[in-house]
XYZ file of C-alpha atoms in Angstrom:
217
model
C 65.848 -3.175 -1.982
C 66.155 -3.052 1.475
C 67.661 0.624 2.564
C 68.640 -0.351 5.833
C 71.227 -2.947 4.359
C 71.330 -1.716 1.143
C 70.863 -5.193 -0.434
C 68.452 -6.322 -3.518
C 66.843 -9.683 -3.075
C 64.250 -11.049 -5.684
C 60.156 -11.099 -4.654
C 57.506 -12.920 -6.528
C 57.413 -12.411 -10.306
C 54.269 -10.778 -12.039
C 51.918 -13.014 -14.382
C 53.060 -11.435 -17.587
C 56.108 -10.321 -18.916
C 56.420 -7.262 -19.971
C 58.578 -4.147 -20.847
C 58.352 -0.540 -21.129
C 55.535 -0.574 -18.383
C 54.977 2.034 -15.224
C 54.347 1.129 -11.525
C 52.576 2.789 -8.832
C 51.934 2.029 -5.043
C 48.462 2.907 -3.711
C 47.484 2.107 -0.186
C 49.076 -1.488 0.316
C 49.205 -2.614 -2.963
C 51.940 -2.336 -6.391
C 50.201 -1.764 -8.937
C 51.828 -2.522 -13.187
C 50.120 -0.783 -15.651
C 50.709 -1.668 -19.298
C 53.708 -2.441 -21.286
C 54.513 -4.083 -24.272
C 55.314 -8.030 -25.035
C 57.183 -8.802 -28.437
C 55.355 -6.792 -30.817
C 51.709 -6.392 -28.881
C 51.084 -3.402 -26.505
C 48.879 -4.330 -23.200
C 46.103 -2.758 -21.298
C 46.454 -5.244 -18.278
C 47.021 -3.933 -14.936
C 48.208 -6.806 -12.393
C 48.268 -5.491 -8.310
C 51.294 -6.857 -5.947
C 49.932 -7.127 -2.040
C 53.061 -5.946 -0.421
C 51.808 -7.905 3.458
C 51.536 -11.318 1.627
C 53.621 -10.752 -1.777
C 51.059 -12.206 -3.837
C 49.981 -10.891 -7.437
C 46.774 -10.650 -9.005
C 45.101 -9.290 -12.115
C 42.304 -6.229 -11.924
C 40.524 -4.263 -14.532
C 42.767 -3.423 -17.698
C 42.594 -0.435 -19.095
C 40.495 1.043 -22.332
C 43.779 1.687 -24.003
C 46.606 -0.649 -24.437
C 49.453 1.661 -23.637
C 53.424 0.915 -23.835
C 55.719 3.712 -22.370
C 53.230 5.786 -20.638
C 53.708 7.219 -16.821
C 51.528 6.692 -14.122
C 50.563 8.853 -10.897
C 48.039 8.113 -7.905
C 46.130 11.048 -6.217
C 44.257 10.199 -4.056
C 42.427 6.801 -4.624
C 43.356 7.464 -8.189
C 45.537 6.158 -10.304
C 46.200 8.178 -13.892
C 47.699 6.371 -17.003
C 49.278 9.273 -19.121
C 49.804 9.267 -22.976
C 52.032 6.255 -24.401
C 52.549 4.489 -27.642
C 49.144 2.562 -28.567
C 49.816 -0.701 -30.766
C 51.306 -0.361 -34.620
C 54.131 1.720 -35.663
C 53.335 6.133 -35.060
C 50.474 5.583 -32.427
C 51.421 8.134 -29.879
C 48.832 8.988 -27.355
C 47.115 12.019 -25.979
C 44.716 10.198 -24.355
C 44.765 9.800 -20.785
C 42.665 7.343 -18.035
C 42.060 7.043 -14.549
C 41.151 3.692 -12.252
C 39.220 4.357 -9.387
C 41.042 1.673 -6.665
C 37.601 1.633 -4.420
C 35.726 0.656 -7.680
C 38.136 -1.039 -9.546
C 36.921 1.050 -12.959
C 38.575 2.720 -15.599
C 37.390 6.385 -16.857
C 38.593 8.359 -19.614
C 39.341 12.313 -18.703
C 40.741 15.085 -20.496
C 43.302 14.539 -22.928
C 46.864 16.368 -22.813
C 47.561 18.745 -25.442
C 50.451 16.859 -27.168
C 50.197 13.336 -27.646
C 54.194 11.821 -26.041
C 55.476 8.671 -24.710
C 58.518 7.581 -22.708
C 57.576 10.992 -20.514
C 57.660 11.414 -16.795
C 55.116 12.411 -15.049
C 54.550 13.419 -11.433
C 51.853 15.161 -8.843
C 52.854 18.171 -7.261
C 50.232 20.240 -4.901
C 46.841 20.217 -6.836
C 48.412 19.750 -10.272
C 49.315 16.211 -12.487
C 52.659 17.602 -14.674
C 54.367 15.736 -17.675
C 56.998 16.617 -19.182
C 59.261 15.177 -22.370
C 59.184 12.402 -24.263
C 58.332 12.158 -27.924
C 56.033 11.748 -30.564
C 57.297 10.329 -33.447
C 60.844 8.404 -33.910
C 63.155 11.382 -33.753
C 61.120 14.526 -32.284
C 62.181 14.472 -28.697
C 60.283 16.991 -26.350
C 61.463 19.730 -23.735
C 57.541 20.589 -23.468
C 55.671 20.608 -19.906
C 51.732 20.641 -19.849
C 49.758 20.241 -16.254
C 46.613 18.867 -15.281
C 44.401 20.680 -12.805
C 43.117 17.848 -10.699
C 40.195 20.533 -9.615
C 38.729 21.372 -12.761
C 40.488 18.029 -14.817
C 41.808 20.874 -17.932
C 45.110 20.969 -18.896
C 47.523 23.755 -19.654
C 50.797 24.432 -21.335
C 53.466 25.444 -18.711
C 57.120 26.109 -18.762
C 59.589 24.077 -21.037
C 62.626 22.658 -19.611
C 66.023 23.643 -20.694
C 67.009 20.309 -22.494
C 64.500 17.681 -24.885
C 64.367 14.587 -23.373
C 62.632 10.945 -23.595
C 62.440 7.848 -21.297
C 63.748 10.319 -18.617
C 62.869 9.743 -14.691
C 61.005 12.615 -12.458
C 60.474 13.217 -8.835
C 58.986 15.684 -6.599
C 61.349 16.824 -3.458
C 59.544 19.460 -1.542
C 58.495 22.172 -3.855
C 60.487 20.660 -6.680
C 60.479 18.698 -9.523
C 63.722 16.863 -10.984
C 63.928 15.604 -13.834
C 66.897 13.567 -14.958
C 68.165 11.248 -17.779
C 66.376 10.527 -21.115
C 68.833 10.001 -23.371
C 71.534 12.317 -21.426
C 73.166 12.991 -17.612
C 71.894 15.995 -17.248
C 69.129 17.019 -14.555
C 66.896 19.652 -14.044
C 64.715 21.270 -11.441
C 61.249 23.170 -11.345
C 60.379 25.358 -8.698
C 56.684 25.539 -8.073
C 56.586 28.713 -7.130
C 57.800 30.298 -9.821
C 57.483 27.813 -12.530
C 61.154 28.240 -13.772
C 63.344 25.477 -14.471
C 67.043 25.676 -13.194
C 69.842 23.133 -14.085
C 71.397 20.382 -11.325
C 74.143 18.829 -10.607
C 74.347 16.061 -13.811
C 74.522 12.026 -12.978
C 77.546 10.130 -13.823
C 76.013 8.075 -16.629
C 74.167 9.492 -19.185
C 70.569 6.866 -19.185
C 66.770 6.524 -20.331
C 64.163 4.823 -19.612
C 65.313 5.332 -16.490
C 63.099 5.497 -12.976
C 63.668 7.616 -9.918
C 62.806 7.187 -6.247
C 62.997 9.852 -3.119
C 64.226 7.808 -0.252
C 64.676 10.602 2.803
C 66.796 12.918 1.671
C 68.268 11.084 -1.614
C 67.128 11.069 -4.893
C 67.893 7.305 -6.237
């Protein structure tokens, strides 16, 4: 989209279809992690260069994920949790690339295995919160990663259970919104408490979320 006209226009298509992925942009590059295609869940992670609009395939992941989140710190990029292949495969498990090396690690795992969360980085911290774990069992829970130490803890809840909801970080804040419902949400970093928002228009999941100056999209 182009903010200055406020116009979509198509770019070059990836190599593989898929849904229920996550994207990240590191340095000058897109980056789509995972995903699922018909009934298969994927580990491959294709790169856009954003100068010459040009895709091309690096290192998959160890774990085929569908509906997992994805955060860069640094020159790292973390894929969180997700739904592995075959019916009840939620994962804890998450793995980082390194985008000088091109590898894939495994680090810590989160507490509560969830997919269709959000995920963000705020300060020195990785948080997720929501998503599920089984069919039904949608989750208000937040856990954190300290990016110091790489352990992760169990932190405030929010107010309302959600899955395939969006999350950004505004200053000292993170909203969350949608999954499933209009309502949004706000933590303070601070203080670690949650506060309710003003609530979209249209209740929506698997929804995404982009701060562009001082809007929330």
């Amino acid at each position: 989209m182009d903010m200055a006209e406020m116009q979509w226009k198509s770019v070059v298509s990836m190599g593989t279809k898929r849904f229920a992925c996550t994207a990240v942009a590191q340095g000058q590059h897109i980056y789509a992690i995972g995903g699922g295609l018909q009934d298969n869940t994927l580990e491959i992670v294709e790169r856009m260069d954003v100068a010459t609009g040009r895709w091309e395939a690096v290192v998959s992941m160890g774990t085929k994920r569908c509906g997992c989140p994805a955060v860069v710190q640094g020159h790292h990029m973390y894929a969180i949790g997700g739904k592995g292949n075959g019916d009840g495969n939620f994962l804890r498990s998450v793995e980082r690339m390194d985008v000088v090396t091109g590898q894939w690690e495994a680090v810590a795992s989160m507490g509560t295995a969830r997919w269709e969360c959000a995920a963000v980085v705020l300060g020195q911290h990785i948080y997720v919160m929501g998503g599920r774990n089984d069919g039904s069992n949608y989750l208000e829970t937040v856990e954190r990663m300290d990016l110091a130490t790489g352990q992760w803890e169990v932190v405030a809840s929010m107010g309302t259970k959600r899955f395939g909801c969006a999350a950004v970080v505004y200053g000292q804040h993170i909203y969350v919104m949608g999954g499933d419902t209009r309502m949004v949400e706000r933590m303070d970093a601070a203080t670690g408490r949650w506060e309710a928002e003003a609530s979209l228009c249209t209740n929506r999941y698997w929804c995404a979320a982009v701060v562009q100056g001082h809007h929330i999209y």
